[in-house]
mmCIF file of C-alpha atoms in Angstrom:
data_model
loop_
_atom_site.group_PDB
_atom_site.id
_atom_site.type_symbol
_atom_site.label_atom_id
_atom_site.label_comp_id
_atom_site.label_asym_id
_atom_site.label_seq_id
_atom_site.Cartn_x
_atom_site.Cartn_y
_atom_site.Cartn_z
ATOM 1 C CA MET A 1 -40.754 22.430 -49.023
ATOM 2 C CA THR A 2 -37.506 22.625 -51.059
ATOM 3 C CA ILE A 3 -34.280 23.341 -49.192
ATOM 4 C CA SER A 4 -31.588 25.101 -51.199
ATOM 5 C CA ARG A 5 -28.117 23.601 -51.483
ATOM 6 C CA ARG A 6 -26.647 26.688 -49.743
ATOM 7 C CA ALA A 7 -29.038 26.360 -46.781
ATOM 8 C CA LEU A 8 -28.331 22.653 -46.546
ATOM 9 C CA LEU A 9 -24.589 23.221 -46.533
ATOM 10 C CA GLY A 10 -24.965 25.958 -43.937
ATOM 11 C CA THR A 11 -26.974 23.665 -41.675
ATOM 12 C CA ALA A 12 -24.417 20.893 -42.042
ATOM 13 C CA ALA A 13 -21.543 23.275 -41.287
ATOM 14 C CA GLY A 14 -23.298 24.550 -38.175
ATOM 15 C CA ALA A 15 -23.860 21.020 -36.962
ATOM 16 C CA ALA A 16 -20.203 20.202 -37.574
ATOM 17 C CA ILE A 17 -19.088 23.252 -35.578
ATOM 18 C CA CYS A 18 -21.341 22.302 -32.659
ATOM 19 C CA ALA A 19 -20.021 18.761 -32.731
ATOM 20 C CA ALA A 20 -16.437 19.994 -32.829
ATOM 21 C CA GLY A 21 -17.165 22.382 -29.938
ATOM 22 C CA ALA A 22 -18.528 19.521 -27.878
ATOM 23 C CA ARG A 23 -15.374 17.527 -28.530
ATOM 24 C CA LEU A 24 -13.229 20.502 -27.498
ATOM 25 C CA VAL A 25 -14.694 20.610 -23.957
ATOM 26 C CA SER A 26 -11.812 19.273 -21.862
ATOM 27 C CA PRO A 27 -12.317 16.606 -19.209
ATOM 28 C CA ALA A 28 -11.090 19.152 -16.651
ATOM 29 C CA LEU A 29 -13.830 21.647 -17.561
ATOM 30 C CA ALA A 30 -16.442 18.921 -17.602
ATOM 31 C CA GLU A 31 -15.283 17.863 -14.141
ATOM 32 C CA ALA A 32 -15.400 21.483 -12.952
ATOM 33 C CA ALA A 33 -19.015 21.783 -14.082
ATOM 34 C CA ALA A 34 -19.985 18.817 -11.901
ATOM 35 C CA TYR A 35 -17.823 19.843 -8.906
ATOM 36 C CA PRO A 36 -17.977 18.507 -6.276
ATOM 37 C CA ASN A 37 -19.227 14.998 -7.038
ATOM 38 C CA ARG A 38 -17.120 13.169 -4.437
ATOM 39 C CA PRO A 39 -15.567 13.969 -1.020
ATOM 40 C CA VAL A 40 -12.957 16.738 -0.806
ATOM 41 C CA LYS A 41 -9.817 16.476 1.349
ATOM 42 C CA TRP A 42 -8.894 19.592 3.319
ATOM 43 C CA ILE A 43 -5.253 19.213 4.392
ATOM 44 C CA VAL A 44 -4.223 20.941 7.626
ATOM 45 C CA PRO A 45 -0.394 20.811 7.813
ATOM 46 C CA TYR A 46 -0.437 20.814 11.618
ATOM 47 C CA ALA A 47 -1.336 18.426 14.421
ATOM 48 C CA ALA A 48 -4.974 18.260 15.453
ATOM 49 C CA GLY A 49 -6.202 20.903 17.878
ATOM 50 C CA GLY A 50 -5.913 24.665 18.089
ATOM 51 C CA ALA A 51 -7.167 27.460 15.862
ATOM 52 C CA THR A 52 -6.177 25.689 12.627
ATOM 53 C CA ASP A 53 -8.527 22.812 13.353
ATOM 54 C CA VAL A 54 -11.348 24.984 14.673
ATOM 55 C CA LEU A 55 -11.344 27.271 11.633
ATOM 56 C CA SER A 56 -10.996 24.369 9.188
ATOM 57 C CA ARG A 57 -13.832 22.340 10.698
ATOM 58 C CA LEU A 58 -16.152 25.345 10.835
ATOM 59 C CA VAL A 59 -15.689 26.079 7.133
ATOM 60 C CA CYS A 60 -15.681 22.405 6.091
ATOM 61 C CA GLN A 61 -18.990 21.761 7.851
ATOM 62 C CA TYR A 62 -20.534 24.711 6.030
ATOM 63 C CA LEU A 63 -19.176 23.607 2.639
ATOM 64 C CA SER A 64 -20.358 20.038 3.201
ATOM 65 C CA GLU A 65 -23.883 21.242 3.886
ATOM 66 C CA LYS A 66 -24.036 23.769 1.048
ATOM 67 C CA LEU A 67 -22.298 21.759 -1.697
ATOM 68 C CA GLY A 68 -23.688 18.334 -0.865
ATOM 69 C CA GLN A 69 -20.349 16.530 -0.530
ATOM 70 C CA SER A 70 -18.132 15.881 2.481
ATOM 71 C CA PHE A 71 -15.202 18.244 3.032
ATOM 72 C CA VAL A 72 -12.956 16.185 5.290
ATOM 73 C CA VAL A 73 -10.196 17.671 7.459
ATOM 74 C CA GLU A 74 -6.990 15.632 7.311
ATOM 75 C CA ASN A 75 -4.059 16.580 9.557
ATOM 76 C CA LYS A 76 -0.601 16.149 7.994
ATOM 77 C CA PRO A 77 1.846 17.812 10.427
ATOM 78 C CA GLY A 78 5.599 18.022 10.130
ATOM 79 C CA ALA A 79 8.553 20.138 8.999
ATOM 80 C CA GLY A 80 6.895 23.448 9.774
ATOM 81 C CA SER A 81 3.898 22.758 7.481
ATOM 82 C CA THR A 82 6.102 21.540 4.585
ATOM 83 C CA ILE A 83 4.880 17.919 4.626
ATOM 84 C CA GLY A 84 1.201 18.817 4.362
ATOM 85 C CA THR A 85 1.874 21.535 1.796
ATOM 86 C CA GLN A 86 3.934 19.158 -0.354
ATOM 87 C CA ALA A 87 1.121 16.586 -0.235
ATOM 88 C CA VAL A 88 -1.303 19.117 -1.713
ATOM 89 C CA ILE A 89 1.169 20.313 -4.334
ATOM 90 C CA ASN A 90 1.628 16.716 -5.479
ATOM 91 C CA SER A 91 -2.135 16.125 -5.730
ATOM 92 C CA PRO A 92 -4.202 16.414 -8.935
ATOM 93 C CA ALA A 93 -5.325 19.965 -9.714
ATOM 94 C CA ASP A 94 -8.999 19.050 -9.643
ATOM 95 C CA GLY A 95 -10.288 20.770 -6.509
ATOM 96 C CA TYR A 96 -10.507 17.587 -4.463
ATOM 97 C CA THR A 97 -7.427 18.305 -2.341
ATOM 98 C CA LEU A 98 -7.223 21.692 -0.618
ATOM 99 C CA LEU A 99 -4.644 23.229 1.713
ATOM 100 C CA LEU A 100 -5.127 25.305 4.816
ATOM 101 C CA THR A 101 -2.556 27.960 3.974
ATOM 102 C CA SER A 102 -1.002 29.993 6.754
ATOM 103 C CA THR A 103 1.715 32.368 7.837
ATOM 104 C CA ALA A 104 4.140 29.427 7.810
ATOM 105 C CA ASN A 105 3.891 29.252 4.025
ATOM 106 C CA ALA A 106 4.770 32.938 3.731
ATOM 107 C CA ILE A 107 7.662 32.603 6.188
ATOM 108 C CA ASN A 108 9.134 29.376 4.800
ATOM 109 C CA ALA A 109 9.573 30.920 1.369
ATOM 110 C CA SER A 110 12.641 32.723 2.766
ATOM 111 C CA PHE A 111 13.287 30.980 6.103
ATOM 112 C CA ASP A 112 13.693 27.448 4.692
ATOM 113 C CA ARG A 113 16.446 27.618 2.089
ATOM 114 C CA ALA A 114 16.008 23.923 1.265
ATOM 115 C CA LEU A 115 12.263 24.195 0.616
ATOM 116 C CA PRO A 116 11.482 21.602 -2.098
ATOM 117 C CA PHE A 117 8.953 23.793 -3.886
ATOM 118 C CA ASP A 118 8.137 27.370 -4.833
ATOM 119 C CA PHE A 119 4.938 27.993 -2.899
ATOM 120 C CA ALA A 120 3.875 30.983 -5.002
ATOM 121 C CA LYS A 121 4.117 28.931 -8.213
ATOM 122 C CA SER A 122 2.805 25.651 -6.818
ATOM 123 C CA ILE A 123 -0.367 26.715 -4.995
ATOM 124 C CA THR A 124 -3.345 28.588 -6.429
ATOM 125 C CA PRO A 125 -4.835 31.054 -3.903
ATOM 126 C CA VAL A 126 -8.519 30.344 -3.263
ATOM 127 C CA ALA A 127 -9.750 32.418 -0.310
ATOM 128 C CA GLY A 128 -8.803 33.939 3.002
ATOM 129 C CA ILE A 129 -10.337 32.755 6.256
ATOM 130 C CA ALA A 130 -9.000 34.761 9.191
ATOM 131 C CA ARG A 131 -6.193 36.860 10.591
ATOM 132 C CA ILE A 132 -5.142 36.462 14.239
ATOM 133 C CA PRO A 133 -3.095 39.102 16.068
ATOM 134 C CA LEU A 134 -0.292 38.062 18.393
ATOM 135 C CA VAL A 135 0.254 39.481 21.854
ATOM 136 C CA LEU A 136 3.330 40.100 23.987
ATOM 137 C CA VAL A 137 2.662 38.499 27.364
ATOM 138 C CA ILE A 138 4.945 38.431 30.394
ATOM 139 C CA ASN A 139 5.252 36.692 33.750
ATOM 140 C CA ASN A 140 3.488 38.598 36.506
ATOM 141 C CA ASP A 141 6.712 39.018 38.477
ATOM 142 C CA ILE A 142 8.252 41.239 35.786
ATOM 143 C CA PRO A 143 7.859 44.877 36.930
ATOM 144 C CA ALA A 144 6.364 46.229 33.714
ATOM 145 C CA ASN A 145 2.828 47.312 32.949
ATOM 146 C CA ASN A 146 3.282 48.430 29.366
ATOM 147 C CA VAL A 147 5.587 47.970 26.380
ATOM 148 C CA ALA A 148 7.761 50.992 27.206
ATOM 149 C CA GLU A 149 8.367 49.777 30.763
ATOM 150 C CA PHE A 150 9.192 46.290 29.509
ATOM 151 C CA ILE A 151 11.729 47.648 27.028
ATOM 152 C CA ALA A 152 13.324 49.716 29.795
ATOM 153 C CA TYR A 153 13.481 46.645 32.051
ATOM 154 C CA ALA A 154 15.035 44.546 29.266
ATOM 155 C CA LYS A 155 17.666 47.201 28.579
ATOM 156 C CA ALA A 156 18.534 47.235 32.271
ATOM 157 C CA HIS A 157 18.882 43.429 32.235
ATOM 158 C CA PRO A 158 20.478 42.589 28.867
ATOM 159 C CA GLY A 159 20.360 38.896 28.001
ATOM 160 C CA LYS A 160 18.568 38.059 31.255
ATOM 161 C CA ILE A 161 15.067 37.740 29.796
ATOM 162 C CA SER A 162 13.993 34.508 28.119
ATOM 163 C CA VAL A 163 11.277 34.883 25.481
ATOM 164 C CA GLY A 164 9.341 31.826 24.388
ATOM 165 C CA SER A 165 7.718 30.906 21.107
ATOM 166 C CA SER A 166 6.007 27.926 19.493
ATOM 167 C CA GLY A 167 9.154 27.056 17.548
ATOM 168 C CA ILE A 168 12.029 28.388 15.472
ATOM 169 C CA GLY A 169 10.880 30.168 12.339
ATOM 170 C CA THR A 170 7.268 30.590 13.458
ATOM 171 C CA SER A 171 5.432 33.905 13.362
ATOM 172 C CA LEU A 172 5.729 33.944 17.165
ATOM 173 C CA HIS A 173 9.512 33.579 17.044
ATOM 174 C CA LEU A 174 10.007 36.128 14.273
ATOM 175 C CA SER A 175 7.634 38.621 15.906
ATOM 176 C CA GLY A 176 9.946 38.452 18.914
ATOM 177 C CA GLU A 177 13.018 38.919 16.713
ATOM 178 C CA LEU A 178 11.457 41.981 15.098
ATOM 179 C CA PHE A 179 10.594 43.361 18.548
ATOM 180 C CA LYS A 180 14.163 42.856 19.788
ATOM 181 C CA SER A 181 15.571 44.577 16.725
ATOM 182 C CA MET A 182 13.233 47.566 16.807
ATOM 183 C CA ALA A 183 13.519 48.007 20.593
ATOM 184 C CA GLY A 184 17.291 47.535 20.661
ATOM 185 C CA ILE A 185 17.212 44.898 23.395
ATOM 186 C CA GLU A 186 18.753 41.474 24.038
ATOM 187 C CA MET A 187 16.540 38.523 24.947
ATOM 188 C CA VAL A 188 17.198 34.778 24.842
ATOM 189 C CA HIS A 189 14.857 32.872 22.544
ATOM 190 C CA VAL A 190 13.416 29.620 23.935
ATOM 191 C CA PRO A 191 11.531 27.548 21.336
ATOM 192 C CA TYR A 192 8.792 25.118 22.356
ATOM 193 C CA ARG A 193 6.736 22.510 20.519
ATOM 194 C CA GLY A 194 3.633 24.654 20.443
ATOM 195 C CA SER A 195 2.244 27.435 22.589
ATOM 196 C CA ALA A 196 0.863 25.390 25.497
ATOM 197 C CA PRO A 197 4.176 24.319 27.088
ATOM 198 C CA GLY A 198 5.558 27.815 26.629
ATOM 199 C CA LEU A 199 2.598 29.385 28.381
ATOM 200 C CA THR A 200 2.960 26.876 31.233
ATOM 201 C CA ASP A 201 6.597 27.871 31.716
ATOM 202 C CA LEU A 202 5.688 31.551 31.425
ATOM 203 C CA MET A 203 3.181 31.286 34.267
ATOM 204 C CA SER A 204 5.685 29.429 36.451
ATOM 205 C CA GLY A 205 8.477 31.912 35.737
ATOM 206 C CA GLN A 206 10.726 29.536 33.789
ATOM 207 C CA ILE A 207 10.628 32.116 31.009
ATOM 208 C CA GLN A 208 9.789 35.782 31.400
ATOM 209 C CA ALA A 209 8.045 36.719 28.153
ATOM 210 C CA MET A 210 6.340 35.229 25.119
ATOM 211 C CA PHE A 211 4.799 36.243 21.821
ATOM 212 C CA ASP A 212 1.668 34.182 21.271
ATOM 213 C CA ASN A 213 -1.520 34.171 19.200
ATOM 214 C CA VAL A 214 -4.279 35.903 21.151
ATOM 215 C CA THR A 215 -6.405 32.781 20.577
ATOM 216 C CA SER A 216 -4.432 30.694 23.047
ATOM 217 C CA SER A 217 -3.378 33.359 25.544
ATOM 218 C CA PHE A 218 -6.125 35.951 25.970
ATOM 219 C CA ALA A 219 -8.089 33.871 28.509
ATOM 220 C CA LEU A 220 -4.974 33.519 30.702
ATOM 221 C CA ALA A 221 -4.382 37.260 30.472
ATOM 222 C CA GLN A 222 -8.010 38.009 31.320
ATOM 223 C CA ALA A 223 -7.725 35.698 34.337
ATOM 224 C CA GLY A 224 -4.627 37.534 35.545
ATOM 225 C CA LYS A 225 -2.321 34.517 35.214
ATOM 226 C CA ILE A 226 -0.051 36.399 32.800
ATOM 227 C CA ARG A 227 0.163 40.061 31.838
ATOM 228 C CA ALA A 228 -0.612 41.234 28.293
ATOM 229 C CA LEU A 229 1.409 44.307 27.284
ATOM 230 C CA GLY A 230 0.738 44.852 23.599
ATOM 231 C CA VAL A 231 -0.830 43.268 20.528
ATOM 232 C CA THR A 232 1.250 42.930 17.383
ATOM 233 C CA SER A 233 -1.407 44.207 14.977
ATOM 234 C CA ARG A 234 -2.064 47.847 14.144
ATOM 235 C CA GLU A 235 -5.513 47.652 15.700
ATOM 236 C CA ARG A 236 -6.549 46.509 19.150
ATOM 237 C CA SER A 237 -7.958 43.019 19.570
ATOM 238 C CA ALA A 238 -11.638 42.621 20.386
ATOM 239 C CA VAL A 239 -10.777 40.009 23.034
ATOM 240 C CA LEU A 240 -8.111 42.262 24.634
ATOM 241 C CA PRO A 241 -9.629 45.719 24.115
ATOM 242 C CA ASP A 242 -7.566 47.367 26.852
ATOM 243 C CA VAL A 243 -4.242 46.206 25.411
ATOM 244 C CA PRO A 244 -2.722 48.723 22.972
ATOM 245 C CA PRO A 245 -0.797 47.859 19.799
ATOM 246 C CA ILE A 246 2.962 47.480 20.196
ATOM 247 C CA GLY A 247 3.141 49.887 17.254
ATOM 248 C CA ASP A 248 1.962 52.676 19.563
ATOM 249 C CA THR A 249 5.384 52.416 21.222
ATOM 250 C CA LEU A 250 7.496 51.055 18.343
ATOM 251 C CA ALA A 251 6.216 52.904 15.286
ATOM 252 C CA GLY A 252 5.750 50.603 12.305
ATOM 253 C CA TYR A 253 5.679 47.356 14.268
ATOM 254 C CA ASP A 254 3.023 45.094 12.723
ATOM 255 C CA THR A 255 2.743 41.291 12.515
ATOM 256 C CA SER A 256 -0.026 38.709 12.754
ATOM 257 C CA SER A 257 -0.892 35.150 11.828
ATOM 258 C CA PHE A 258 -3.264 34.412 8.950
ATOM 259 C CA TYR A 259 -5.107 31.422 7.533
ATOM 260 C CA GLY A 260 -6.685 30.760 4.156
ATOM 261 C CA VAL A 261 -7.233 28.139 1.489
ATOM 262 C CA GLY A 262 -5.113 27.097 -1.476
ATOM 263 C CA ALA A 263 -5.308 24.427 -4.188
ATOM 264 C CA PRO A 264 -2.735 22.784 -6.462
ATOM 265 C CA HIS A 265 -1.548 25.017 -9.296
ATOM 266 C CA GLY A 266 -3.724 24.555 -12.357
ATOM 267 C CA THR A 267 -6.992 23.989 -10.516
ATOM 268 C CA PRO A 268 -9.775 25.104 -12.907
ATOM 269 C CA GLN A 269 -10.878 28.682 -12.338
ATOM 270 C CA PRO A 270 -14.594 27.779 -12.077
ATOM 271 C CA ILE A 271 -13.774 25.545 -9.107
ATOM 272 C CA VAL A 272 -11.636 28.273 -7.503
ATOM 273 C CA ASP A 273 -14.429 30.809 -7.981
ATOM 274 C CA LEU A 274 -17.067 28.480 -6.560
ATOM 275 C CA LEU A 275 -15.000 27.715 -3.471
ATOM 276 C CA ASN A 276 -14.176 31.384 -2.986
ATOM 277 C CA ARG A 277 -17.845 32.385 -3.091
ATOM 278 C CA GLU A 278 -18.887 29.676 -0.664
ATOM 279 C CA ILE A 279 -16.024 30.327 1.789
ATOM 280 C CA ASN A 280 -16.871 34.037 1.821
ATOM 281 C CA ALA A 281 -20.499 33.086 2.452
ATOM 282 C CA ALA A 282 -19.376 30.831 5.312
ATOM 283 C CA LEU A 283 -17.535 33.723 6.933
ATOM 284 C CA ASP A 284 -20.805 35.670 6.878
ATOM 285 C CA GLU A 285 -22.779 32.889 8.547
ATOM 286 C CA PRO A 286 -23.740 34.303 12.005
ATOM 287 C CA ALA A 287 -22.617 31.249 14.001
ATOM 288 C CA ILE A 288 -19.271 31.062 12.202
ATOM 289 C CA LYS A 289 -18.773 34.814 12.420
ATOM 290 C CA GLN A 290 -19.322 34.648 16.189
ATOM 291 C CA ARG A 291 -16.963 31.686 16.607
ATOM 292 C CA ILE A 292 -14.228 33.500 14.696
ATOM 293 C CA ALA A 293 -14.706 36.553 16.918
ATOM 294 C CA ASP A 294 -14.588 34.335 20.033
ATOM 295 C CA LEU A 295 -11.155 33.132 18.906
ATOM 296 C CA GLY A 296 -9.902 36.708 18.747
ATOM 297 C CA ALA A 297 -9.641 36.394 14.968
ATOM 298 C CA ILE A 298 -10.684 38.730 12.168
ATOM 299 C CA ALA A 299 -12.422 37.309 9.086
ATOM 300 C CA LEU A 300 -10.585 37.708 5.767
ATOM 301 C CA TYR A 301 -13.062 38.433 2.984
ATOM 302 C CA GLY A 302 -12.248 38.933 -0.683
ATOM 303 C CA ASP A 303 -11.891 37.216 -4.033
ATOM 304 C CA ALA A 304 -9.104 34.837 -5.002
ATOM 305 C CA LYS A 305 -6.993 37.595 -6.587
ATOM 306 C CA GLN A 306 -7.176 39.669 -3.407
ATOM 307 C CA PHE A 307 -6.113 36.691 -1.316
ATOM 308 C CA GLY A 308 -3.256 36.041 -3.740
ATOM 309 C CA ALA A 309 -2.119 39.655 -3.415
ATOM 310 C CA MET A 310 -2.241 39.342 0.373
ATOM 311 C CA LEU A 311 -0.141 36.166 0.244
ATOM 312 C CA ALA A 312 2.468 37.939 -1.881
ATOM 313 C CA ALA A 313 2.541 40.941 0.468
ATOM 314 C CA GLU A 314 2.853 38.699 3.549
ATOM 315 C CA THR A 315 5.660 36.698 1.928
ATOM 316 C CA GLU A 316 7.599 39.884 1.206
ATOM 317 C CA SER A 317 6.980 41.287 4.693
ATOM 318 C CA TRP A 318 8.207 38.122 6.402
ATOM 319 C CA ARG A 319 11.188 37.920 4.042
ATOM 320 C CA LYS A 320 12.361 41.281 5.337
ATOM 321 C CA ILE A 321 11.945 40.132 8.947
ATOM 322 C CA VAL A 322 13.785 36.842 8.275
ATOM 323 C CA GLU A 323 16.665 38.612 6.541
ATOM 324 C CA GLY A 324 16.790 41.316 9.181
ATOM 325 C CA SER A 325 16.952 38.783 12.014
ATOM 326 C CA GLY A 326 19.521 36.605 10.262
ATOM 327 C CA VAL A 327 17.717 33.390 11.255
ATOM 328 C CA HIS A 328 16.984 30.574 8.836
ATOM 329 C CA LYS A 329 16.366 26.853 8.897
ATOM 330 C CA GLU A 330 19.529 24.818 9.215
ATOM 331 C CA GLY A 331 20.050 21.809 6.987
#
C-alpha cells in the first residue's frame, strides 16, 4: 500500500505533537497522579492531647486505610500555632505535609502583628473537619442560673469576677472579650496554659467564670461540678441540649472554634481535590461521625473553595472582635 507524502507528514506531525505533550507534563503533575506514594505528615500545631489530636488521628487513620500510605500526626506546638503553621508553609507544595488549620490561624491574622507570614496567601485550603461551640460556665457558688442573671450579677459586682481562658488571644479569651463588650460588664481575664487548669480553678472557686470548648467542659457541667449558662453558637449543642445560645440574650453573639486542613500554597489542585473528597468521605464514616458528635462537634462538609470562603469569613469576624477588644500580641 502506498502512503502519500501528505499523510506521511501528517502522521509525523501528530507523533511530534504527542512527544512534545509528553515532555510538557510537569514533574509536579506527574507526582500528583501518583499521590500518595510515600508517608504524609499531618502537622498539628498544638501539644498532644485534646480535640485537635482526636480529630486528626480519626481522619489520618481513615486516609491511611483508603489511600494506602501512612498519614502521620506530628505535634509542633508553640507561639499560638505559629511554629507548626510556619513549618508547613516552609515545606514543599507536594501534598506530603499538611496542616491542621484552626481558629488560631484566623485570629492570629489580626491578633499577632508580628506574624511572619500571610496565612491567606501561604496556605491552600483543603477541607473542613469540624466546628466546636464554646460554652460559658460558672462556679456553682455564683447565684445565676442563666445568662441574664449572670450579667446582672456581674454589673452588681464590677471587676469582681475573674473569667478564665486557655490563653491570651485564643477563641476562649476573645469570646469572653466579646461577651464583656456586648453585655457592658467588667470582668478580670485570667489566662491559663490550656483549659484543664482553668476548669480546676473554676470548680474550686479560684475563678468565677470561663469560656471553654464544649468538648472539655460538657461532662463537668452534666455532672453538676460547674454550671453551664449559654453556648456561644447560634444553635444549641447536642451534648448540652438544655443550654440556650448566649445569642438568645445578647442578640448577634456568635463564636465557635473550628478545625480543618490546609497545605502549602501551590499544592497541585488534583491533590487538593483528592484529599478533599476523602476527608469528606471520612466525615461520613459512621464511627467517625459518632466520635465527632461525642465530642460535641459538628462536621464541616464542603469542597475546598467552600472551606476557603469559610476561612476568609472567620478571619474577618475575628478581626472585628480583636479590634473591638483592643487586645493584640505584644512583641
